[in-house]
CSV table of C-alpha atoms in Angstrom, one decimal:
chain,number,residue,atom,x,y,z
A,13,UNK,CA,69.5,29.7,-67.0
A,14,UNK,CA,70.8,26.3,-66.5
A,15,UNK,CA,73.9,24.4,-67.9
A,16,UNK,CA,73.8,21.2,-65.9
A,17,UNK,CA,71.2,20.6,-62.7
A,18,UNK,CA,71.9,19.0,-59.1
A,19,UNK,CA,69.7,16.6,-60.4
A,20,UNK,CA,70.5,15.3,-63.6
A,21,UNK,CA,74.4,15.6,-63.5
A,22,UNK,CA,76.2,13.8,-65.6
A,23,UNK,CA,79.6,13.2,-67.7
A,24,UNK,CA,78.0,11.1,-70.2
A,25,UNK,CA,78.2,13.6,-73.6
A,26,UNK,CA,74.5,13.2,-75.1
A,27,UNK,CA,73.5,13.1,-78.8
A,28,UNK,CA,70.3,15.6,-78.3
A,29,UNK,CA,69.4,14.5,-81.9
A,30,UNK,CA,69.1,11.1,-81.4
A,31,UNK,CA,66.3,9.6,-81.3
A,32,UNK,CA,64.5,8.7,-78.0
A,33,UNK,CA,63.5,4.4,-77.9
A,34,UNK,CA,59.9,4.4,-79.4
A,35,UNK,CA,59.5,0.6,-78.9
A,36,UNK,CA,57.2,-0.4,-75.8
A,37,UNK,CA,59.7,-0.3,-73.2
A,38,UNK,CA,60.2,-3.4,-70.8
A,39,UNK,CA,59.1,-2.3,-67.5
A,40,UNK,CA,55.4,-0.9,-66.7
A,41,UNK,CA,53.8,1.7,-64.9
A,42,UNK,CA,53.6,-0.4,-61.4
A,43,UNK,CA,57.9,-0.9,-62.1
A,44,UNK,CA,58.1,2.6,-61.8
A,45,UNK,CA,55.7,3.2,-58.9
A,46,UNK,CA,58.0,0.5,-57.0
A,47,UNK,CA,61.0,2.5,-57.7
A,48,UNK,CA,59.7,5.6,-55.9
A,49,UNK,CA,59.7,5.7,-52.1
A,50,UNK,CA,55.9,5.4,-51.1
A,51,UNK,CA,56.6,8.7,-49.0
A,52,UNK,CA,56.7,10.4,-52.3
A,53,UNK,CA,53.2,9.9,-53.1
A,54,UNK,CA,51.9,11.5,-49.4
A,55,UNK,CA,50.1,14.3,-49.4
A,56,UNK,CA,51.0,17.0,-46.5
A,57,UNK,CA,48.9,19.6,-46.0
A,58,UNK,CA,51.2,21.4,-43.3
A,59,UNK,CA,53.9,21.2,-46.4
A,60,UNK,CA,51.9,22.0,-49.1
A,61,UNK,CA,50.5,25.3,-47.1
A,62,UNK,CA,54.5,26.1,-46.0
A,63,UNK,CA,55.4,26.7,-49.7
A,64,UNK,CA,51.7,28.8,-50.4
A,65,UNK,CA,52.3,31.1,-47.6
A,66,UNK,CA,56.1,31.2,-48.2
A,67,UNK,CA,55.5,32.4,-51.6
A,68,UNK,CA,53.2,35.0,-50.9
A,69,UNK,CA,55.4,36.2,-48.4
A,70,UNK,CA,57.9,36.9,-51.6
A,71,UNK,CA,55.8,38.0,-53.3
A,72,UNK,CA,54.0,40.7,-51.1
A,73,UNK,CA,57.6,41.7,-49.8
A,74,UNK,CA,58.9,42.4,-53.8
A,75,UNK,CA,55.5,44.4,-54.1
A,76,UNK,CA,56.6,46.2,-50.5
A,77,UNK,CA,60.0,47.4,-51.9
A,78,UNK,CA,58.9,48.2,-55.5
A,79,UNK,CA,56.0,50.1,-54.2
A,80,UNK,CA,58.3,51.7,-51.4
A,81,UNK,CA,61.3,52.3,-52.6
A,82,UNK,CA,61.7,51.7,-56.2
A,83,UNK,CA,58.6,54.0,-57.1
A,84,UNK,CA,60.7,56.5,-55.6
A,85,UNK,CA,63.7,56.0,-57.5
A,86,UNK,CA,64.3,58.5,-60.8
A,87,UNK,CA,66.0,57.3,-64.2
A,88,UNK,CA,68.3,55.8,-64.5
A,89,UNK,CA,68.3,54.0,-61.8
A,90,UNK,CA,64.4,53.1,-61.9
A,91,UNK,CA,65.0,51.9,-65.7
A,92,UNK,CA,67.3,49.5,-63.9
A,93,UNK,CA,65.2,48.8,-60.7
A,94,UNK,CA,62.3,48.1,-62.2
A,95,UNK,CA,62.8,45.2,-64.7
A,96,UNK,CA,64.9,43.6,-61.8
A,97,UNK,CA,61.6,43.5,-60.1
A,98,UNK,CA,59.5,42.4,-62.8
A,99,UNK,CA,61.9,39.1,-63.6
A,100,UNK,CA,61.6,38.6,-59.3
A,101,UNK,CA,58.1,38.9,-58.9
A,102,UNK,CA,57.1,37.4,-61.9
A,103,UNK,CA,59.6,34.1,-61.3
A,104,UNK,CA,58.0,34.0,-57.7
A,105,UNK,CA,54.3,33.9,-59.1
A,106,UNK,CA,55.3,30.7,-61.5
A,107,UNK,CA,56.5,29.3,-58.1
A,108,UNK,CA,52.9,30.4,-57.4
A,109,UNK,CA,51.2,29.3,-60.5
A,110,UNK,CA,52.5,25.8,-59.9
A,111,UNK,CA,51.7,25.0,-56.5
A,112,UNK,CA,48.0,25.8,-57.4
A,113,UNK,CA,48.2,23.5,-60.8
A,114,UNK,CA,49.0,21.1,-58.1
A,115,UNK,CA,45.4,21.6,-56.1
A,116,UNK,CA,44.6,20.5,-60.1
A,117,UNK,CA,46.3,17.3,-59.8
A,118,UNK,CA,44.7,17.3,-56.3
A,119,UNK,CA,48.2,16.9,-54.6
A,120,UNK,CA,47.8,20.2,-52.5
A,121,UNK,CA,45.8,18.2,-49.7
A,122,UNK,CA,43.6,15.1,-49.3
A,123,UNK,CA,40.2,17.3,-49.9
A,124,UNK,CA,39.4,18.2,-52.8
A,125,UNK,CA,36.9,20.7,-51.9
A,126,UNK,CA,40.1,22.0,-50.5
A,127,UNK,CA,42.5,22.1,-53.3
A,128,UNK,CA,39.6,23.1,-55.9
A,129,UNK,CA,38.7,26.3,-53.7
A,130,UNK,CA,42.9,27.4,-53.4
A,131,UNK,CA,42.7,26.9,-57.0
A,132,UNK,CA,40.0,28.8,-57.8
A,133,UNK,CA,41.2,31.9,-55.6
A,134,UNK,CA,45.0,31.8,-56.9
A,135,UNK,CA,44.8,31.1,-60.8
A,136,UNK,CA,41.9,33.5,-60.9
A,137,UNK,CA,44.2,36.3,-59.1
A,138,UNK,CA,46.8,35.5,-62.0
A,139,UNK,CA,44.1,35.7,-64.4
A,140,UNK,CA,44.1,32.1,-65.2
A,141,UNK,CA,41.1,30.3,-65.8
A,142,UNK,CA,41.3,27.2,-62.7
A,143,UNK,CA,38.5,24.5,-63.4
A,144,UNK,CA,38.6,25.0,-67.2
A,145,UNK,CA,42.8,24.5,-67.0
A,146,UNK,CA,41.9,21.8,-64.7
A,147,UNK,CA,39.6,19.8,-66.9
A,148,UNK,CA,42.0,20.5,-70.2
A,149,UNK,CA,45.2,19.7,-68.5
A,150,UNK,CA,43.5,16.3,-67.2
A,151,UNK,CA,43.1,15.2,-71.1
A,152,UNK,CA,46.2,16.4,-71.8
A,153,UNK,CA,47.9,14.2,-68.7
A,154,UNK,CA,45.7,11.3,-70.4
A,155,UNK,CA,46.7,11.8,-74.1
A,156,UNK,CA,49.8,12.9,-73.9
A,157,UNK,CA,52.0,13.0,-77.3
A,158,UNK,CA,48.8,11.5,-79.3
A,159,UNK,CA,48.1,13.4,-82.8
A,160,UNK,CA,44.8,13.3,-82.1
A,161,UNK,CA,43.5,13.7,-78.5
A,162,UNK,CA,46.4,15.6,-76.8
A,163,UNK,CA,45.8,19.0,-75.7
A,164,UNK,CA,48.6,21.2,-75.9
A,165,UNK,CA,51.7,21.4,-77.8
A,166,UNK,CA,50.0,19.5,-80.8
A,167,UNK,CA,52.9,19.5,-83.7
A,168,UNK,CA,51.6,20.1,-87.3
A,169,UNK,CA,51.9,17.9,-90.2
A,170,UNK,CA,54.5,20.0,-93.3
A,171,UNK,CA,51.1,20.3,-95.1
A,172,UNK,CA,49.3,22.0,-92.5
A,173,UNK,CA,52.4,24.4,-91.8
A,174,UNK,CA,52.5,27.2,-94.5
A,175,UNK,CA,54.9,29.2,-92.4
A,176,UNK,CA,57.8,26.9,-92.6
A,177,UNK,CA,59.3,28.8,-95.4
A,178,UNK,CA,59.0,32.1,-93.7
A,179,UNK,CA,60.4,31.1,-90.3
A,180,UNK,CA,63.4,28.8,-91.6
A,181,UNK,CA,66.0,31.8,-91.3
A,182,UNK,CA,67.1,33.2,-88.2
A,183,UNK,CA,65.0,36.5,-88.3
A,184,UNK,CA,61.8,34.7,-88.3
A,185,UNK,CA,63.3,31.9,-85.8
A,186,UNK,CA,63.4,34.9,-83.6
A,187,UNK,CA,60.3,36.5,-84.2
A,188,UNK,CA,58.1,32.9,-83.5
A,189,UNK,CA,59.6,33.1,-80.3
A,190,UNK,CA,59.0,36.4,-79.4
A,191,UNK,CA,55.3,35.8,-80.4
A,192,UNK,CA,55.0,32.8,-79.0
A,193,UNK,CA,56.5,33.7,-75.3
A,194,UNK,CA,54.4,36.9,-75.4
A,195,UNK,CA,51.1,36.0,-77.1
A,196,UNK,CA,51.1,32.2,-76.3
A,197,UNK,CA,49.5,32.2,-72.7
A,198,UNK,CA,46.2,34.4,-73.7
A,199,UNK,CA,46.1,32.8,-77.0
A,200,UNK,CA,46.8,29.4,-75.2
A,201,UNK,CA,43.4,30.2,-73.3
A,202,UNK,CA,41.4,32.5,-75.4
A,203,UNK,CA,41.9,30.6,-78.3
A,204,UNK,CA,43.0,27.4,-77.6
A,205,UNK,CA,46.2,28.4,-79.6
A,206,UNK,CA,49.1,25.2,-80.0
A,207,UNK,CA,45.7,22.8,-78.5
A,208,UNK,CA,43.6,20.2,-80.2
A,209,UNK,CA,41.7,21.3,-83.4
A,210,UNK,CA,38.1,20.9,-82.4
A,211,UNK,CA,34.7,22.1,-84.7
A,212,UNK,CA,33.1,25.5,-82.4
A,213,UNK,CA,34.9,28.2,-80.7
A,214,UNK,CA,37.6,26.1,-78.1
A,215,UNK,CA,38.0,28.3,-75.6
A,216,UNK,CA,38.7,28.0,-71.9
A,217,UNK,CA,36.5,31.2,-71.2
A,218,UNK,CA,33.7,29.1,-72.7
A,219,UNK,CA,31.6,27.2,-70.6
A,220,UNK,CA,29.3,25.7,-73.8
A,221,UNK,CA,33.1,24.9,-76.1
A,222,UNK,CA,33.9,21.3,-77.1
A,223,UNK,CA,36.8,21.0,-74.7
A,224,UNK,CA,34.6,20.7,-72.2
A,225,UNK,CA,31.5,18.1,-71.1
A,226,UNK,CA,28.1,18.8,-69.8
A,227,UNK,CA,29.1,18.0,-66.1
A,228,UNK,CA,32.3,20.5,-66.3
A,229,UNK,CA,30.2,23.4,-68.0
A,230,UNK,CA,29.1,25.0,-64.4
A,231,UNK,CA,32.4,24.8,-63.1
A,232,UNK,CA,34.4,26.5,-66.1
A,233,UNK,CA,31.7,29.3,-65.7
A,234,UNK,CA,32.6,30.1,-62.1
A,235,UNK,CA,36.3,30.0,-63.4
A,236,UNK,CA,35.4,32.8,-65.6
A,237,UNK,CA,33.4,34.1,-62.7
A,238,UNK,CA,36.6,34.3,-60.7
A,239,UNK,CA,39.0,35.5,-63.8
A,240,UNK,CA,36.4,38.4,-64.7
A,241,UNK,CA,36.0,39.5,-60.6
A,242,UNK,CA,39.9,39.9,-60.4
A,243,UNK,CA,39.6,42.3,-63.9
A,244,UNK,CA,37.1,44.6,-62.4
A,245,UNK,CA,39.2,44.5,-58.9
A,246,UNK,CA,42.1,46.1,-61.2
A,247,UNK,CA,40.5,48.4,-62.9
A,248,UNK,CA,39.1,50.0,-60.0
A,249,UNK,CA,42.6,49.5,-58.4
A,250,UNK,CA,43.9,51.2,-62.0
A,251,UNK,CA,41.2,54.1,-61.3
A,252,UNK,CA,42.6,54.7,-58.1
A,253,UNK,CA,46.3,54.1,-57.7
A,254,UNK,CA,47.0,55.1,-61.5
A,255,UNK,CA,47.4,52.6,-64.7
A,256,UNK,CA,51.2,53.6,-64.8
A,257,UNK,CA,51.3,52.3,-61.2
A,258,UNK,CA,49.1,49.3,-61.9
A,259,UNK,CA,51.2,48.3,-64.8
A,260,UNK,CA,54.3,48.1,-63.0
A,261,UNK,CA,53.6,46.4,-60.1
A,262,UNK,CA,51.0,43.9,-61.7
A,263,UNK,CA,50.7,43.8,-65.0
A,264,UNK,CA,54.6,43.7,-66.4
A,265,UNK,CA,55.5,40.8,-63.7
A,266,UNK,CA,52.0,39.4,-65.2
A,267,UNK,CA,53.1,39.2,-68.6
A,268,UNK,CA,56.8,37.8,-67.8
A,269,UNK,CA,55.0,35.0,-65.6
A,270,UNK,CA,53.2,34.1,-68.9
A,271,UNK,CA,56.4,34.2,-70.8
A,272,UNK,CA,58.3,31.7,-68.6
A,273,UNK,CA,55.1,29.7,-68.8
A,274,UNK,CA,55.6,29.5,-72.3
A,275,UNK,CA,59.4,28.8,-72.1
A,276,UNK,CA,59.2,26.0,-69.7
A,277,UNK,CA,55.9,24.0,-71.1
A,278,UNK,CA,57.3,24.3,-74.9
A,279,UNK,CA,60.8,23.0,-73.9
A,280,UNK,CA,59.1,20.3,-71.8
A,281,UNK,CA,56.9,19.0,-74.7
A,282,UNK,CA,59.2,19.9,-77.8
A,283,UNK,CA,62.7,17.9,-78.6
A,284,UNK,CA,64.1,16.9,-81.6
A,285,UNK,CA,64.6,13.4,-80.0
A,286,UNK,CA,61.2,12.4,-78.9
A,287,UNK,CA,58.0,11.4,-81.1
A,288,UNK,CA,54.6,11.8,-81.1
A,289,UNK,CA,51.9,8.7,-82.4
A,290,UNK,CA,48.9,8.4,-83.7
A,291,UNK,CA,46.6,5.7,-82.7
A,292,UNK,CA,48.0,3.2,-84.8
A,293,UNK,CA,51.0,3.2,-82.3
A,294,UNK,CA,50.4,5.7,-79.2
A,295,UNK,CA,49.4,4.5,-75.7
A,296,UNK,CA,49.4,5.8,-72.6
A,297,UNK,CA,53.0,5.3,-70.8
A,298,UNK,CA,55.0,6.0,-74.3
A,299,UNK,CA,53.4,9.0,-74.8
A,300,UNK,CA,54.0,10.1,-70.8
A,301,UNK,CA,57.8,9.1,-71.8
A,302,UNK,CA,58.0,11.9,-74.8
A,303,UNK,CA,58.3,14.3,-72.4
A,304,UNK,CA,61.7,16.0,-71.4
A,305,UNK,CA,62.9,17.8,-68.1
A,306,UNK,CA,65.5,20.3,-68.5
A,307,UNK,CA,67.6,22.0,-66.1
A,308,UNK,CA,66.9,26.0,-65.2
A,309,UNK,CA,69.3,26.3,-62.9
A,310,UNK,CA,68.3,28.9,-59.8
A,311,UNK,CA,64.2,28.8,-61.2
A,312,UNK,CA,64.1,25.2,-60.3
A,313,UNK,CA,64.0,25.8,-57.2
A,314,UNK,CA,61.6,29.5,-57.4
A,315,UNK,CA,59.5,26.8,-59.5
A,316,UNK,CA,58.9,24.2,-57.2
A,317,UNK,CA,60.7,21.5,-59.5
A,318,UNK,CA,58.0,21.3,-61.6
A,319,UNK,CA,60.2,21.9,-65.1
A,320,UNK,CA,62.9,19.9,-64.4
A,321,UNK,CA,60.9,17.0,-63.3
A,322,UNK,CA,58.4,17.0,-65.7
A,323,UNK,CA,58.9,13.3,-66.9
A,324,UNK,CA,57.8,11.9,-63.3
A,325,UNK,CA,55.3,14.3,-63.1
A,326,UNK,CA,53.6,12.6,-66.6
A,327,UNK,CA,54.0,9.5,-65.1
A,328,UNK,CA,52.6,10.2,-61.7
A,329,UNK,CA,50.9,13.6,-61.7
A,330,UNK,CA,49.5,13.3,-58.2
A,331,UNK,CA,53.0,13.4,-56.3
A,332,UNK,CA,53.1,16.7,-54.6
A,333,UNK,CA,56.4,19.0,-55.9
A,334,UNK,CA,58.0,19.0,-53.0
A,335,UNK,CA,58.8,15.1,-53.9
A,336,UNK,CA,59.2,14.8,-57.2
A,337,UNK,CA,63.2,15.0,-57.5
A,338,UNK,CA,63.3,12.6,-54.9
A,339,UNK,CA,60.9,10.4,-57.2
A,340,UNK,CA,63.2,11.4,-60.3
A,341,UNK,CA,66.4,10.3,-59.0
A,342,UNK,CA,64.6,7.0,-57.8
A,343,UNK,CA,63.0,5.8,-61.0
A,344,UNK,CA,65.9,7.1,-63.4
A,345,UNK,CA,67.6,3.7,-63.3
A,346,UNK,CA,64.8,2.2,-64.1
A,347,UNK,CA,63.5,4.1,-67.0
A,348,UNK,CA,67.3,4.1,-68.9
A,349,UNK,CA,67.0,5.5,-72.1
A,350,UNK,CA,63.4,6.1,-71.8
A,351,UNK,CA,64.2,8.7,-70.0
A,352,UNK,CA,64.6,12.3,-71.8
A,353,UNK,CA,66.8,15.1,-70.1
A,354,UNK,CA,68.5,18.0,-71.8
A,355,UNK,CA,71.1,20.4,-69.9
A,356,UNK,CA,71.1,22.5,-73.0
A,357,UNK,CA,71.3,26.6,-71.5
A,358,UNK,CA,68.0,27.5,-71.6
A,359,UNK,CA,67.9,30.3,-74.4
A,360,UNK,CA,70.1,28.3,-76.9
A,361,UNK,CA,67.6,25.8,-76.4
A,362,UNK,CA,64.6,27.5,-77.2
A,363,UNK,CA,65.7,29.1,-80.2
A,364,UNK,CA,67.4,26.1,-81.5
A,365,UNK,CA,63.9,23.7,-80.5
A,366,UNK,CA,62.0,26.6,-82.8
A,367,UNK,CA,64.1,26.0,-85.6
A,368,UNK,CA,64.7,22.2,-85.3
A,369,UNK,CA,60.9,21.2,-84.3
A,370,UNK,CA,58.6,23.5,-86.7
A,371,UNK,CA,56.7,20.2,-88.1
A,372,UNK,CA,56.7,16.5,-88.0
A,373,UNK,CA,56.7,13.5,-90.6
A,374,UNK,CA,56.2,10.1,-89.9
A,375,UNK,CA,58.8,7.6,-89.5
A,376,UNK,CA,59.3,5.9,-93.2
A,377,UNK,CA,59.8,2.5,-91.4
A,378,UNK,CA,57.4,2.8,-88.5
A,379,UNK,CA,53.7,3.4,-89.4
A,380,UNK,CA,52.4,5.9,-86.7
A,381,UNK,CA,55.4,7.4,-85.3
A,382,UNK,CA,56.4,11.1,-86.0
A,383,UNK,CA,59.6,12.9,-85.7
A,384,UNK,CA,60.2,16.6,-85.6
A,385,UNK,CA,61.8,18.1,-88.5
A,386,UNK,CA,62.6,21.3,-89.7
């Protein structure tokens, strides 16, 4: 996946260890926003309902053949046919996924009633918690790269990180991936694993946790309403059609949709050249800035841009993804070297961000800025 993007080409060699400008940069938010072609910022609901139905179309037509055809087919050729359809349908339901984190942002349409009730119906069918993501993800757009009130991808200090001895050697480099792309997404939301430490039980499946406030509490109940409606409506699918059957069409694509999840979010929020703050130093449009698009090749596209333009998306969350290369390309002159991009193929990068980023220290000659290290 990926080795240079139709966005982000260039012949400039990068030093993806060197550190990303931590000063306060000289332009401001309203610089940026001038850069970007007011159209960008328009909300269409004729477009935004275009890419929905488009990918369910994919999606039901992959479940059509694999249910069809490939259920038919005997070994080998089903060992062969069947994880083909897993990567496909699962890389079409993060196309999916994102489009609906979108009616989060509320950039699906201009009601909200709207967005929040497309939400609701299509994280809950992926098993993904809407209003409670929605609420967490809000404080994470707010806080981003601050030690102290971010919300996901939240680095440990070498003293709170035991483990760096056990996974500085390629063996357990490779099993903290594994873990992390399988068990990250349900830990992620079960247990608020790689969040904010907070006192209580964090969870997004709780209505009464400290993520949330008193006005949000009703609304992250009807999200686990929704999440523990589509459970029962497999089971009794499982019942009738076979847990073998259930597992291949659903759940397998399920649990790769999670991986990439997992891929693209921790490549987006971990580099060795950008810095987290504490509140001695952080504010709002540095933080947005330690963010870092990367290039996925073929999946940007299935993924409605949302990886690759992840910088613009910090900066303005509420333009709609069908826009936000268009805003990319616009405010990259303007940004310069505040602006973070890596072309790096996907897996090398992963494994090499799990060895390079396992902690952070701060900055010996600037009080409240923290680098990776390894």
């Amino acid at each position: 996946m990926g080795a240079g993007g139709r966005m982000n080409e260039s012949t400039k060699p990068r030093d993806v260890f060197k550190h990303a400008p931590v000063e306060k940069p000289p332009f401001g938010i309203a610089d940026l926003k001038k850069a970007i072609p007011p159209h960008c910022f328009n909300r269409s609901l004729t477009t935004s309902f275009y890419y929905l139905i488009r990918d369910l179309c994919m999606i039901f037509s992959l479940y059509y053949v694999a249910n069809n055809y490939i259920s038919l087919l005997s070994p080998p050729f089903s060992y062969i046919a069947w994880p083909i359809y897993w990567i496909a349908q699962a890389s079409v339901m993060v196309g999916l996924w994102n489009i609906v984190h979108d009616c989060g942002h509320h950039c699906f349409s201009e009601y909200q009633w709207l967005d929040d009730t497309i939400g609701l119906i299509f994280h809950s069918l992926v098993l993904t918690p809407y209003f409670s993501f929605k609420y967490s993800h809000r404080t994470h757009h707010a806080n981003t790269s601050s030690l102290e009130k971010d919300e996901n991808w939240v680095p440990k200090l070498k003293n709170d990180t035991w483990f760096v001895e056990i996974l500085s050697n390629p063996i357990g480099n490779a099993l903290f991936v594994m873990f992390r792309l399988v068990f990250g997404y349900p830990g992620y939301f079960i247990f608020n694993l790689h969040g904010r430490i907070y006192k209580g039980f964090p969870s997004h499946f709780n209505p009464l946790g400290p993520i949330f406030n008193d006005s949000e509490r009703a609304q992250v109940f009807l999200s686990d309403i929704g999440v523990f409606a589509v459970l029962y409506g497999l089971y009794r699918i499982g019942t009738k059609q076979g847990f073998d059957w259930l597992l291949n069409i659903y759940g397998y694509p399920l649990i790769i949709m999670c991986m990439f999840f997992m891929l693209f979010t921790y490549l987006n929020h971990n580099h060795p050249s950008v810095a987290h703050y504490d509140s001695r130093e952080w504010d709002w449009l540095r933080g947005a800035l330690g963010t870092v698009d990367r290039d996925y090749g073929i999946w940007n596209t299935i993924w409605h841009d949302e990886p690759n333009a992840h910088v613009v998306h910090h900066l303005f969350s509420t333009i709609p993804h069908y826009h936000i290369v268009e805003a990319t390309k616009a405010v990259k002159p303007v940004l310069g070297d505040y602006y973070n991009f890596d072309d790096t193929p996907i897996l090398k990068a992963i494994f090499r961000e799990t060895k390079e980023c396992l902690f952070i220290e701060e900055d010996p000659e600037k009080k409240g800025v923290y680098w990776f290290k390894k």
